[in-house]
Coordinates of C-alpha atoms in Angstrom, one line a residue:
M1 CA 65.6 185.9 3.4
R2 CA 64.1 183.0 5.5
L3 CA 60.9 181.9 3.9
L4 CA 58.2 183.7 6.1
S5 CA 54.8 184.4 5.6
R6 CA 53.6 187.0 4.1
V7 CA 52.3 189.8 6.5
A8 CA 51.2 193.6 5.4
T9 CA 54.4 195.4 5.4
V10 CA 54.6 199.4 6.7
L11 CA 56.2 201.4 4.3
L12 CA 59.0 203.7 5.8
P13 CA 59.9 206.1 3.6
L14 CA 63.0 206.8 4.2
V15 CA 66.2 204.8 5.8
L16 CA 66.9 205.0 9.0
S17 CA 69.8 206.8 9.4
L18 CA 72.7 207.7 11.8
A19 CA 75.1 209.4 12.1
V20 CA 79.0 208.5 10.9
L21 CA 81.3 207.8 13.6
P22 CA 84.1 210.0 13.6
Q23 CA 86.3 208.4 14.2
A24 CA 110.4 215.1 -0.4
S25 CA 113.0 214.6 -0.9
Q26 CA 114.5 213.2 -4.2
A27 CA 116.5 210.2 -4.0
S28 CA 117.9 207.1 -6.4
Q29 CA 117.2 204.9 -3.6
A30 CA 115.0 204.6 -0.6
D31 CA 116.0 206.3 2.6
R32 CA 118.4 208.3 0.9
T33 CA 117.0 211.4 2.2
T34 CA 56.1 191.0 -14.0
P35 CA 56.6 187.3 -14.6
S36 CA 55.3 184.7 -12.1
S37 CA 56.7 184.9 -8.7
T38 CA 56.3 181.1 -8.4
A39 CA 59.6 179.3 -7.7
L40 CA 61.4 176.9 -10.0
P41 CA 62.8 174.1 -8.5
A42 CA 66.4 174.0 -8.3
S43 CA 66.9 171.4 -11.1
A44 CA 65.4 173.5 -13.4
S45 CA 68.1 176.4 -13.1
R46 CA 70.4 176.3 -16.6
G47 CA 73.9 177.9 -16.5
A48 CA 77.3 177.1 -16.8
P49 CA 79.2 174.7 -14.4
V50 CA 81.1 176.2 -11.7
T51 CA 84.6 175.2 -11.1
S52 CA 85.7 174.2 -7.3
A53 CA 88.5 176.1 -5.3
A54 CA 90.4 174.0 -3.0
P55 CA 90.3 175.1 0.3
A56 CA 92.7 177.7 2.1
A57 CA 95.6 175.3 3.7
P58 CA 96.5 176.4 7.3
L59 CA 99.3 178.7 7.6
T60 CA 102.0 176.6 9.3
S61 CA 105.8 178.3 8.2
V62 CA 107.3 181.6 7.2
L63 CA 109.9 182.9 5.7
V64 CA 111.3 186.4 6.6
F65 CA 113.9 188.1 4.6
S66 CA 115.7 191.1 5.1
K67 CA 118.9 191.1 3.4
T68 CA 120.1 194.8 2.4
A69 CA 122.6 195.6 -0.5
G70 CA 121.5 199.3 -0.2
F71 CA 120.3 201.3 2.9
R72 CA 119.6 199.5 5.8
H73 CA 116.1 200.3 7.8
S74 CA 116.7 200.1 11.4
A75 CA 113.1 199.4 11.7
I76 CA 114.2 195.4 10.4
A77 CA 115.1 193.8 13.9
A78 CA 111.8 195.1 15.3
G79 CA 109.6 193.8 12.1
I80 CA 111.5 190.6 12.5
A81 CA 110.4 190.5 16.0
A82 CA 106.5 191.1 15.6
V83 CA 106.4 188.3 12.6
R84 CA 107.8 185.8 15.0
Q85 CA 105.3 187.2 17.8
L86 CA 102.7 186.8 14.9
G87 CA 103.4 183.1 14.6
T88 CA 103.6 182.4 18.4
A89 CA 100.0 183.7 18.5
N90 CA 98.5 181.7 15.5
G91 CA 100.6 178.4 15.2
F92 CA 102.9 179.2 12.1
S93 CA 106.7 178.7 12.6
V94 CA 109.2 181.7 11.4
T95 CA 112.5 181.3 9.8
A96 CA 114.7 184.6 9.3
T97 CA 117.4 184.9 7.1
E98 CA 120.1 187.7 5.4
D99 CA 121.7 184.8 3.5
A100 CA 120.7 184.8 0.1
A101 CA 121.7 180.9 -0.2
A102 CA 118.3 180.4 1.4
F103 CA 116.8 180.5 -2.0
T104 CA 116.9 177.0 -3.5
T105 CA 113.8 175.1 -4.5
A106 CA 114.1 172.8 -2.3
N107 CA 114.3 174.9 0.4
L108 CA 111.6 177.4 -0.5
A109 CA 109.0 174.4 -0.6
R110 CA 108.7 174.8 3.2
Y111 CA 107.3 177.8 3.4
Q112 CA 104.0 178.8 2.1
A113 CA 105.3 182.7 2.1
V114 CA 108.3 184.7 1.8
V115 CA 108.2 188.4 3.6
W116 CA 110.4 190.3 1.8
L117 CA 111.1 193.2 5.0
S118 CA 112.6 196.3 3.9
T119 CA 115.2 194.9 1.7
T120 CA 117.0 197.1 -0.5
G121 CA 119.4 196.6 -3.8
D122 CA 120.1 193.4 -5.5
V123 CA 119.9 190.9 -3.2
L124 CA 119.8 187.3 -5.2
N125 CA 122.0 186.2 -8.1
A126 CA 120.6 184.5 -11.3
A127 CA 120.0 181.4 -9.7
Q128 CA 118.2 182.2 -6.6
Q129 CA 116.1 184.7 -8.9
T130 CA 115.1 181.6 -10.8
A131 CA 114.5 179.3 -7.8
F132 CA 112.0 182.0 -6.3
E133 CA 110.1 182.2 -9.9
S134 CA 110.0 178.5 -9.8
Y135 CA 108.6 179.1 -6.0
I136 CA 106.0 181.7 -6.9
A137 CA 104.4 179.5 -9.8
S138 CA 104.0 176.6 -7.8
G139 CA 101.8 178.5 -5.7
G140 CA 104.3 180.4 -3.3
G141 CA 103.5 183.8 -1.7
Y142 CA 105.1 186.9 -1.4
V143 CA 105.1 189.7 1.0
G144 CA 106.8 192.9 0.7
V145 CA 107.4 195.5 3.3
H146 CA 108.4 199.2 2.7
A147 CA 111.7 199.0 1.4
A148 CA 111.0 195.7 -0.8
A149 CA 110.1 198.2 -3.4
D150 CA 113.5 199.3 -3.2
T151 CA 114.9 196.0 -4.2
E152 CA 116.1 194.4 -7.3
Y153 CA 115.7 197.0 -9.9
D154 CA 117.2 195.1 -12.8
W155 CA 114.8 192.1 -12.6
P156 CA 111.8 193.2 -14.5
W157 CA 110.1 189.8 -13.1
Y158 CA 110.2 191.3 -9.6
G159 CA 109.2 194.4 -10.8
G160 CA 105.6 192.8 -11.6
L161 CA 105.5 191.0 -8.5
V162 CA 106.3 193.8 -6.1
G163 CA 103.7 196.1 -7.9
A164 CA 105.5 199.0 -8.3
Y165 CA 109.1 200.4 -7.7
F166 CA 110.0 202.9 -5.2
A167 CA 111.2 206.5 -6.6
S168 CA 111.3 209.3 -3.6
H169 CA 109.5 209.9 -0.7
P170 CA 109.2 213.3 1.6
A171 CA 110.1 213.3 5.3
T172 CA 108.6 210.9 8.0
Q173 CA 105.4 212.7 8.9
P174 CA 101.4 211.7 9.6
A175 CA 99.4 211.3 6.8
T176 CA 95.7 209.6 6.0
V177 CA 95.3 206.2 4.7
K178 CA 92.2 205.6 2.8
V179 CA 91.0 202.0 3.3
E180 CA 89.4 201.1 -0.4
D181 CA 88.9 197.5 0.5
R182 CA 87.1 196.6 3.8
S183 CA 86.7 193.0 3.1
S184 CA 90.0 191.8 2.7
P185 CA 91.4 190.2 5.5
S186 CA 94.4 192.5 5.4
T187 CA 92.7 195.7 6.0
A188 CA 88.7 194.7 7.4
H189 CA 89.6 196.0 10.4
L190 CA 91.0 199.2 9.6
P191 CA 88.3 202.2 9.7
Q192 CA 88.2 204.1 6.5
R193 CA 90.7 206.7 6.9
W194 CA 93.7 205.8 9.3
T195 CA 95.7 208.4 10.1
R196 CA 99.3 207.6 11.5
T197 CA 102.8 208.4 10.9
D198 CA 105.4 206.8 8.3
E199 CA 107.8 207.4 5.5
W200 CA 105.4 207.7 2.2
Y201 CA 106.8 206.4 -0.9
N202 CA 105.8 207.9 -4.4
Y203 CA 106.0 205.0 -7.0
R204 CA 107.6 205.4 -10.2
A205 CA 104.5 203.8 -12.4
N206 CA 100.4 203.7 -10.2
P207 CA 100.1 199.8 -10.2
R208 CA 96.0 200.5 -10.0
S209 CA 95.9 198.8 -13.3
A210 CA 97.3 195.5 -12.6
V211 CA 96.9 195.0 -8.7
K212 CA 94.1 195.1 -6.6
V213 CA 94.1 198.5 -4.6
L214 CA 93.3 197.7 -0.9
A215 CA 94.6 201.2 0.9
S216 CA 95.8 204.6 -0.8
L217 CA 96.9 207.9 0.1
D218 CA 95.1 211.1 0.9
E219 CA 98.4 213.6 -0.6
T220 CA 96.3 216.7 0.7
S221 CA 96.7 215.3 4.1
Y222 CA 100.8 215.6 4.1
T223 CA 103.8 217.0 1.8
G224 CA 105.5 215.6 -0.7
G225 CA 103.2 213.5 -2.4
S226 CA 103.3 213.2 -6.3
M227 CA 101.1 210.5 -7.5
G228 CA 97.6 212.1 -7.0
D229 CA 95.9 208.4 -7.0
H230 CA 98.3 207.0 -5.0
P231 CA 98.1 203.3 -3.9
I232 CA 99.6 202.4 -0.7
T233 CA 99.0 198.7 -0.1
W234 CA 97.6 196.2 -2.8
C235 CA 98.0 192.3 -3.4
Q236 CA 97.9 190.5 -6.7
N237 CA 97.6 187.3 -8.1
Y238 CA 101.1 186.7 -9.7
A239 CA 102.7 184.3 -12.2
G240 CA 100.5 180.9 -10.4
G241 CA 101.1 182.7 -6.6
R242 CA 100.3 185.5 -4.9
S243 CA 101.9 188.6 -3.9
W244 CA 100.8 191.2 -1.4
Y245 CA 102.7 194.4 -0.3
T246 CA 102.6 197.4 2.0
G247 CA 104.4 200.3 1.3
L248 CA 104.0 201.1 5.5
G249 CA 106.9 199.8 8.1
H250 CA 109.4 202.5 7.8
T251 CA 109.5 203.6 11.3
E252 CA 110.3 200.8 14.7
E253 CA 106.8 201.8 15.8
S254 CA 104.9 200.3 13.6
Y255 CA 105.9 197.0 14.3
A256 CA 104.3 197.6 17.8
D257 CA 101.3 199.1 16.6
P258 CA 98.1 196.3 16.8
A259 CA 96.6 197.9 13.4
F260 CA 99.7 197.7 11.3
T261 CA 100.5 193.8 12.7
T262 CA 97.0 192.9 12.0
M263 CA 97.2 194.5 8.7
L264 CA 100.8 192.7 8.3
L265 CA 99.1 189.3 9.3
G266 CA 96.5 189.4 6.8
G267 CA 99.0 190.2 4.2
I268 CA 100.9 187.1 5.1
R269 CA 97.7 184.9 5.4
T270 CA 96.6 186.5 2.2
A271 CA 100.0 186.0 0.4
A272 CA 100.4 182.2 1.7
G273 CA 96.4 181.2 0.3
A274 CA 95.9 180.5 3.8
T275 CA 92.5 182.5 3.8
P276 CA 90.1 183.8 1.4
A277 CA 90.8 186.8 -0.5
D278 CA 89.8 188.6 -4.0
C279 CA 93.1 190.1 -5.7
R280 CA 91.9 190.5 -8.5
P281 CA 92.3 194.4 -10.3
E282 CA 89.2 196.5 -9.6
N283 CA 88.9 198.9 -12.1
G284 CA 86.0 200.7 -13.9
Y285 CA 83.8 200.8 -10.6
T286 CA 81.4 203.3 -9.3
R287 CA 80.7 203.4 -5.9
L288 CA 76.7 203.7 -5.2
F289 CA 77.1 203.6 -1.5
D290 CA 80.9 204.5 -0.1
G291 CA 80.0 204.8 3.5
T292 CA 79.3 208.4 3.9
Q293 CA 76.1 209.7 4.7
S294 CA 75.6 211.7 1.6
S295 CA 75.8 208.4 -0.1
L296 CA 73.4 206.6 1.9
D297 CA 71.1 209.5 1.3
R298 CA 70.5 208.6 -2.1
W299 CA 69.1 205.3 -1.4
R300 CA 65.5 204.6 -0.3
Q301 CA 63.8 202.2 1.9
A302 CA 61.1 199.7 1.2
G303 CA 59.2 198.1 3.8
P304 CA 59.6 197.9 7.7
G305 CA 62.8 198.7 9.3
G306 CA 66.6 199.9 8.0
F307 CA 69.9 200.3 8.6
S308 CA 72.0 202.6 10.8
L309 CA 75.5 204.1 9.6
A310 CA 78.5 204.2 11.8
D311 CA 82.4 203.9 10.3
G312 CA 81.1 203.8 7.1
T313 CA 79.0 200.1 8.0
L314 CA 75.5 199.7 7.1
T315 CA 74.1 197.5 10.4
S316 CA 70.3 196.5 9.7
V317 CA 67.5 197.2 12.3
G318 CA 64.5 195.5 12.0
G319 CA 62.5 194.3 8.7
M320 CA 61.7 192.8 6.5
G321 CA 62.6 195.6 4.1
L322 CA 64.8 196.4 1.4
L323 CA 67.5 199.7 1.2
W324 CA 67.3 200.1 -2.9
Y325 CA 69.1 203.0 -5.4
P326 CA 66.4 204.2 -7.0
V327 CA 68.4 206.6 -9.0
T328 CA 68.6 204.5 -12.3
P329 CA 68.1 200.8 -12.9
F330 CA 71.4 199.1 -14.5
S331 CA 71.6 196.6 -17.3
N332 CA 74.9 194.6 -18.0
Y333 CA 76.7 195.0 -15.0
S334 CA 79.0 193.6 -12.0
V335 CA 77.7 194.5 -8.9
K336 CA 80.1 194.3 -5.7
V337 CA 79.0 194.2 -2.2
D338 CA 80.9 193.3 1.1
W339 CA 78.8 191.9 3.8
M340 CA 79.4 190.4 7.5
M341 CA 77.6 188.4 9.4
P342 CA 77.9 188.6 13.0
G343 CA 76.9 184.9 13.6
D344 CA 74.1 183.0 12.3
D345 CA 72.0 185.6 10.7
N346 CA 70.7 186.3 7.6
G347 CA 70.6 189.0 4.7
G348 CA 70.7 189.5 0.7
V349 CA 72.0 191.3 -2.3
F350 CA 69.0 192.0 -5.0
I351 CA 69.1 192.3 -8.5
G352 CA 67.2 192.9 -11.4
F353 CA 64.0 194.3 -9.8
P354 CA 61.7 197.2 -10.9
D355 CA 60.5 200.1 -8.7
P356 CA 59.2 198.4 -5.2
Q357 CA 56.4 201.0 -4.6
G358 CA 57.0 200.7 -0.9
D359 CA 56.8 196.6 -1.0
P360 CA 59.7 194.6 -0.3
W361 CA 58.1 191.6 -1.6
R362 CA 57.8 192.7 -5.3
P363 CA 61.6 192.2 -5.5
V364 CA 61.5 188.8 -4.4
D365 CA 58.9 188.1 -6.9
L366 CA 60.6 189.9 -9.9
G367 CA 64.1 190.3 -9.3
H368 CA 66.3 187.6 -7.6
E369 CA 67.8 187.8 -4.5
I370 CA 71.3 186.5 -4.1
Q371 CA 71.4 184.5 -0.4
I372 CA 73.3 185.5 2.4
D373 CA 72.8 182.5 5.2
A374 CA 74.9 180.3 6.4
T375 CA 72.7 177.6 7.8
D376 CA 69.2 177.0 5.8
A377 CA 68.7 173.4 5.4
D378 CA 67.8 174.0 1.8
P379 CA 71.4 174.8 0.0
S380 CA 69.4 176.5 -2.7
R381 CA 68.2 179.1 0.3
T382 CA 71.9 179.3 1.5
T383 CA 75.2 181.6 0.9
G384 CA 75.5 182.4 -2.5
S385 CA 72.2 180.8 -3.9
V386 CA 69.8 182.7 -6.3
Y387 CA 67.4 182.6 -3.8
S388 CA 65.2 179.2 -3.8
L389 CA 66.3 179.1 -7.4
K390 CA 69.9 177.6 -7.6
A391 CA 72.3 176.3 -5.1
P392 CA 76.2 177.4 -5.1
D393 CA 78.5 175.0 -5.9
T394 CA 79.1 174.5 -2.3
A395 CA 82.7 173.1 -2.4
A396 CA 84.2 175.9 -4.0
R397 CA 81.9 178.1 -1.4
A398 CA 83.4 176.8 1.4
A399 CA 87.0 176.9 0.1
A400 CA 86.3 180.7 -0.4
L401 CA 83.7 181.4 2.5
N402 CA 84.9 183.5 5.4
P403 CA 83.6 182.4 8.9
P404 CA 80.6 185.0 10.2
G405 CA 82.3 188.0 12.1
T406 CA 84.7 188.5 9.4
W407 CA 83.7 190.0 5.9
N408 CA 83.0 188.8 2.6
S409 CA 82.8 190.3 -0.8
Y410 CA 79.8 188.9 -3.5
E411 CA 80.6 190.1 -7.3
I412 CA 77.4 189.4 -8.7
A413 CA 77.8 189.9 -12.8
V414 CA 73.8 190.4 -14.9
H415 CA 74.1 190.1 -18.5
D416 CA 70.8 190.0 -20.0
R417 CA 69.4 187.0 -17.9
R418 CA 72.6 185.3 -17.2
V419 CA 73.8 185.6 -13.4
E420 CA 77.1 185.1 -12.3
I421 CA 77.9 185.0 -8.8
H422 CA 81.5 185.2 -7.0
L423 CA 82.7 185.1 -3.5
N424 CA 85.7 186.6 -2.6
G425 CA 87.3 186.1 -6.0
V426 CA 85.8 182.6 -6.5
K427 CA 82.9 181.6 -8.9
I428 CA 80.4 180.0 -6.8
N429 CA 77.2 180.1 -8.8
D430 CA 76.1 180.5 -12.7
Y431 CA 72.1 180.6 -13.5
T432 CA 70.2 181.9 -16.5
S433 CA 66.8 182.8 -15.1
T434 CA 63.0 183.1 -16.7
R435 CA 62.6 186.6 -15.1
D436 CA 63.1 189.6 -16.6
I437 CA 65.7 190.6 -15.0
A438 CA 67.9 192.1 -17.5
T439 CA 67.4 195.7 -16.6
G440 CA 66.3 196.6 -13.0
Y441 CA 67.1 198.0 -9.7
I442 CA 69.8 196.9 -6.9
G443 CA 69.3 196.5 -3.1
V444 CA 70.5 195.0 0.1
Q445 CA 68.2 193.5 2.3
N446 CA 67.0 194.0 6.3
D447 CA 65.6 190.7 6.7
G448 CA 64.2 191.4 10.5
A449 CA 64.9 191.8 14.1
G450 CA 67.8 189.4 15.5
M451 CA 68.8 188.3 12.0
D452 CA 71.5 190.9 11.6
I453 CA 73.7 192.2 8.9
N454 CA 76.4 194.5 7.8
Y455 CA 77.3 195.9 4.2
R456 CA 80.1 198.6 3.2
D457 CA 81.2 199.7 -0.2
I458 CA 78.2 199.1 -2.6
R459 CA 79.8 199.2 -6.0
I460 CA 78.9 198.6 -10.2
R461 CA 80.6 199.0 -13.3
Q462 CA 78.5 198.4 -16.4
D463 CA 79.6 197.3 -19.7
G464 CA 80.4 199.8 -23.0
A465 CA 79.1 202.9 -23.3
Q466 CA 76.4 203.5 -21.1
S467 CA 73.5 206.0 -21.0
T468 CA 73.9 208.8 -18.6
D469 CA 71.6 211.3 -16.4
L470 CA 72.4 214.0 -18.5
A471 CA 69.6 216.3 -16.3
R472 CA 71.6 215.8 -13.3
G473 CA 72.1 219.8 -12.1
R474 CA 71.2 220.9 -15.3
P475 CA 68.7 224.1 -15.2
V476 CA 65.2 223.5 -15.3
T477 CA 62.0 225.9 -15.9
V478 CA 58.5 225.0 -14.4
T479 CA 55.1 226.5 -14.9
S480 CA 54.5 227.0 -11.2
V481 CA 55.6 225.9 -7.9
E482 CA 53.6 224.4 -5.6
P483 CA 52.6 227.4 -2.8
G484 CA 54.6 228.1 0.3
S485 CA 56.5 225.7 -0.4
A486 CA 60.2 224.8 -1.3
H487 CA 59.5 222.3 -4.1
V488 CA 61.7 224.1 -6.7
G489 CA 62.1 222.6 -10.2
A490 CA 65.8 222.1 -9.5
N491 CA 64.7 219.5 -6.8
A492 CA 63.7 216.9 -9.2
V493 CA 67.4 217.0 -10.9
D494 CA 69.3 217.0 -8.0
G495 CA 70.1 213.4 -7.3
D496 CA 68.8 213.5 -4.1
P497 CA 65.8 211.2 -3.3
A498 CA 64.6 213.1 -0.8
T499 CA 63.8 216.2 -2.7
R500 CA 60.7 217.3 -5.3
W501 CA 59.4 219.4 -7.8
G502 CA 55.6 220.2 -6.8
S503 CA 53.2 222.1 -8.9
A504 CA 50.4 224.7 -8.4
Y505 CA 46.7 222.5 -7.9
T506 CA 45.8 223.3 -11.3
D507 CA 46.1 221.9 -14.8
P508 CA 48.2 222.1 -17.2
Q509 CA 52.0 222.1 -15.7
S510 CA 55.0 221.4 -16.9
I511 CA 59.0 220.6 -16.3
T512 CA 61.3 221.6 -19.0
V513 CA 65.3 220.4 -18.7
D514 CA 68.1 222.5 -20.4
L515 CA 70.3 219.2 -21.7
G516 CA 73.2 222.3 -22.9
S517 CA 73.6 221.6 -26.1
V518 CA 71.9 218.7 -28.4
R519 CA 72.1 215.5 -26.8
T520 CA 71.5 211.6 -27.8
V521 CA 68.1 210.9 -25.5
D522 CA 67.7 207.1 -25.5
Q523 CA 64.7 207.4 -22.4
V524 CA 62.8 209.9 -19.9
R525 CA 62.7 208.3 -16.9
L526 CA 60.2 209.9 -14.0
T527 CA 60.0 209.2 -10.3
W528 CA 56.4 210.7 -9.0
E529 CA 55.9 211.1 -5.8
T530 CA 52.1 210.5 -4.2
A531 CA 50.4 213.2 -6.4
Y532 CA 51.3 212.1 -10.1
A533 CA 49.8 212.8 -13.7
R534 CA 47.0 210.3 -15.2
A535 CA 48.2 212.4 -18.3
Y536 CA 50.9 213.5 -20.0
T537 CA 53.3 213.8 -22.7
V538 CA 57.4 214.1 -23.0
Q539 CA 58.5 216.1 -25.8
V540 CA 62.1 217.3 -27.0
S541 CA 63.3 220.4 -28.9
P542 CA 66.4 221.5 -30.2
D543 CA 65.5 225.3 -29.3
N544 CA 63.1 225.3 -27.1
T545 CA 60.6 226.7 -30.1
T546 CA 59.7 223.6 -31.9
W547 CA 58.8 220.8 -29.8
R548 CA 58.2 217.1 -30.9
T549 CA 56.0 214.9 -28.7
V550 CA 57.5 211.4 -28.1
A551 CA 55.3 209.9 -25.9
T552 CA 51.4 210.3 -24.5
T553 CA 49.9 208.5 -21.8
T554 CA 46.0 208.8 -20.2
A555 CA 46.8 206.3 -18.0
G556 CA 49.6 207.0 -15.7
D557 CA 49.6 205.1 -12.1
G558 CA 52.5 206.8 -10.3
G559 CA 55.7 205.4 -8.9
L560 CA 58.6 205.1 -12.0
D561 CA 57.4 205.2 -15.7
T562 CA 60.2 204.8 -18.0
V563 CA 59.6 206.5 -21.3
P564 CA 61.6 205.4 -24.7
V565 CA 62.5 208.3 -26.9
G566 CA 65.1 207.4 -29.3
A567 CA 65.8 211.3 -30.3
T568 CA 68.5 214.1 -30.4
A569 CA 67.4 217.1 -28.5
R570 CA 68.3 219.9 -26.3
Y571 CA 65.3 220.3 -24.1
V572 CA 63.3 218.2 -22.7
R573 CA 60.1 218.5 -21.7
V574 CA 57.2 216.8 -19.5
Q575 CA 53.8 218.6 -19.9
G576 CA 51.1 217.2 -17.5
T577 CA 47.6 217.4 -18.6
A578 CA 45.4 215.6 -16.3
R579 CA 46.4 215.0 -12.5
A580 CA 45.4 212.0 -10.4
T581 CA 44.7 213.5 -7.2
Q582 CA 43.8 217.3 -5.9
W583 CA 47.3 217.9 -5.4
G584 CA 49.9 218.4 -8.0
Y585 CA 52.1 217.3 -10.2
S586 CA 54.9 216.0 -8.2
L587 CA 58.4 214.3 -9.1
W588 CA 60.8 213.1 -6.9
D589 CA 63.3 212.3 -10.1
F590 CA 63.4 213.8 -13.8
A591 CA 66.2 212.1 -15.3
V592 CA 67.2 212.2 -18.9
L593 CA 69.4 209.1 -20.2
G594 CA 71.1 209.7 -23.1
R595 CA 74.8 210.3 -24.4

């Protein structure tokens, strides 16, 4: 957000959404077949110090190693030629060898990355292995291509470096690659689903828990996959250096495919430390926006403008507005958002705010914006800042930030009032808020016309045992439905923010959900439409006969009501006794949070 004078905003009740553009044989070795909105000065911020990261060094020299002691791929020559072409086009030298004598401490120190190009079998002796381990420990980079996973089975350190050993493969055939990380330098250019022909390896173990999976295979798109969850390209920080591996690259045609060679270039740059890249494992995250229209339909727009959707990417339209996730507030969490500014543009990720009630300024005043803005003169309003409150570590940010026109990734961790911000895996800010942000919603900003911003892959992980919506999709009974409408009771528990239950225009009315069994109920969350309850009670029951009232109000004001419960129950009922309007009772969402 750039500092603007406040003007009246017009609520667009739903986000502007456009259509998404379309876009085995077994072998022992491979190929063998209400706080104040007053801003605090930056000096008032609190938090742990942030350690600067070293800036990425330019990529100058790469070694390609293609020795084989088993099956030899015909594509090796094409692969060497492709890496040489990448070097010529991108200003780095390439040395190719099949001589393991190149693996000495002194010689390896000349290179920022070593590409193991479809190596097979045992290719290094003990002294050479020790030299390569020392090279990685000193910050060197490893790039494994295809049969690099069919190499050095008796060297456990190498098995950890490559990430997974080869197990088997079916015949070469087309398959669909699911690109999981679209902010990585090696995969940001790819579509969400990438169909190509290759030889698709199965691996002896799934590496996901130890690596950052960049892409995986859709095993329903081909025959012979045996892993279920099937990573195919990944990276990791390993033993002092960095590793990047892809199972692609069996065919000679791969090395003439710009999509593949661009991925390979990004992998080399990632392994060499020549570009910021987050290679930490990512486990336990739930995607709130996964690039599909159905996931976008769960979000709401507060304020003017909105977002278009194409190829899994949100693009801002007008503003100033906020696209926010109304399904549930979050506490003690890590949220990750991939973003890209085409030029000198502006946006932000919002955390810890209450229901905006259509006003995009409420999140500004009551939550925090994690700013995206490359050029604001005030450091507390630039990329990585907690807007107007805490500037980032500018040296750490400079080392981690990819330039306009390329993708970056935020990780924002919120624990109570502490906010920690990582950019592309590097911590750049740490702030303890004076606002009540421990529990709240998240959203992304469309700042205004001409201040363009793109977002992808919004995902979240909460700490410990968290409450879930026990009412989602459960049977519902209501006393009435608005005459002539489709606003049935089930709409209030379907998770769709565009559907609602509406009652007849009389008092009293009620809606009851059956949780299926006795559960622990922590709270009830009611998201009212314009026709809300002035007075209502919340009741619980083990048997739909004996009811206990856990909350009562006669001063309902609509919007979002969060009602603490702290009880066990199978049935939960909201009984409206006085309408606030001439209409009936209308709920967008009736959530029962518990375990």
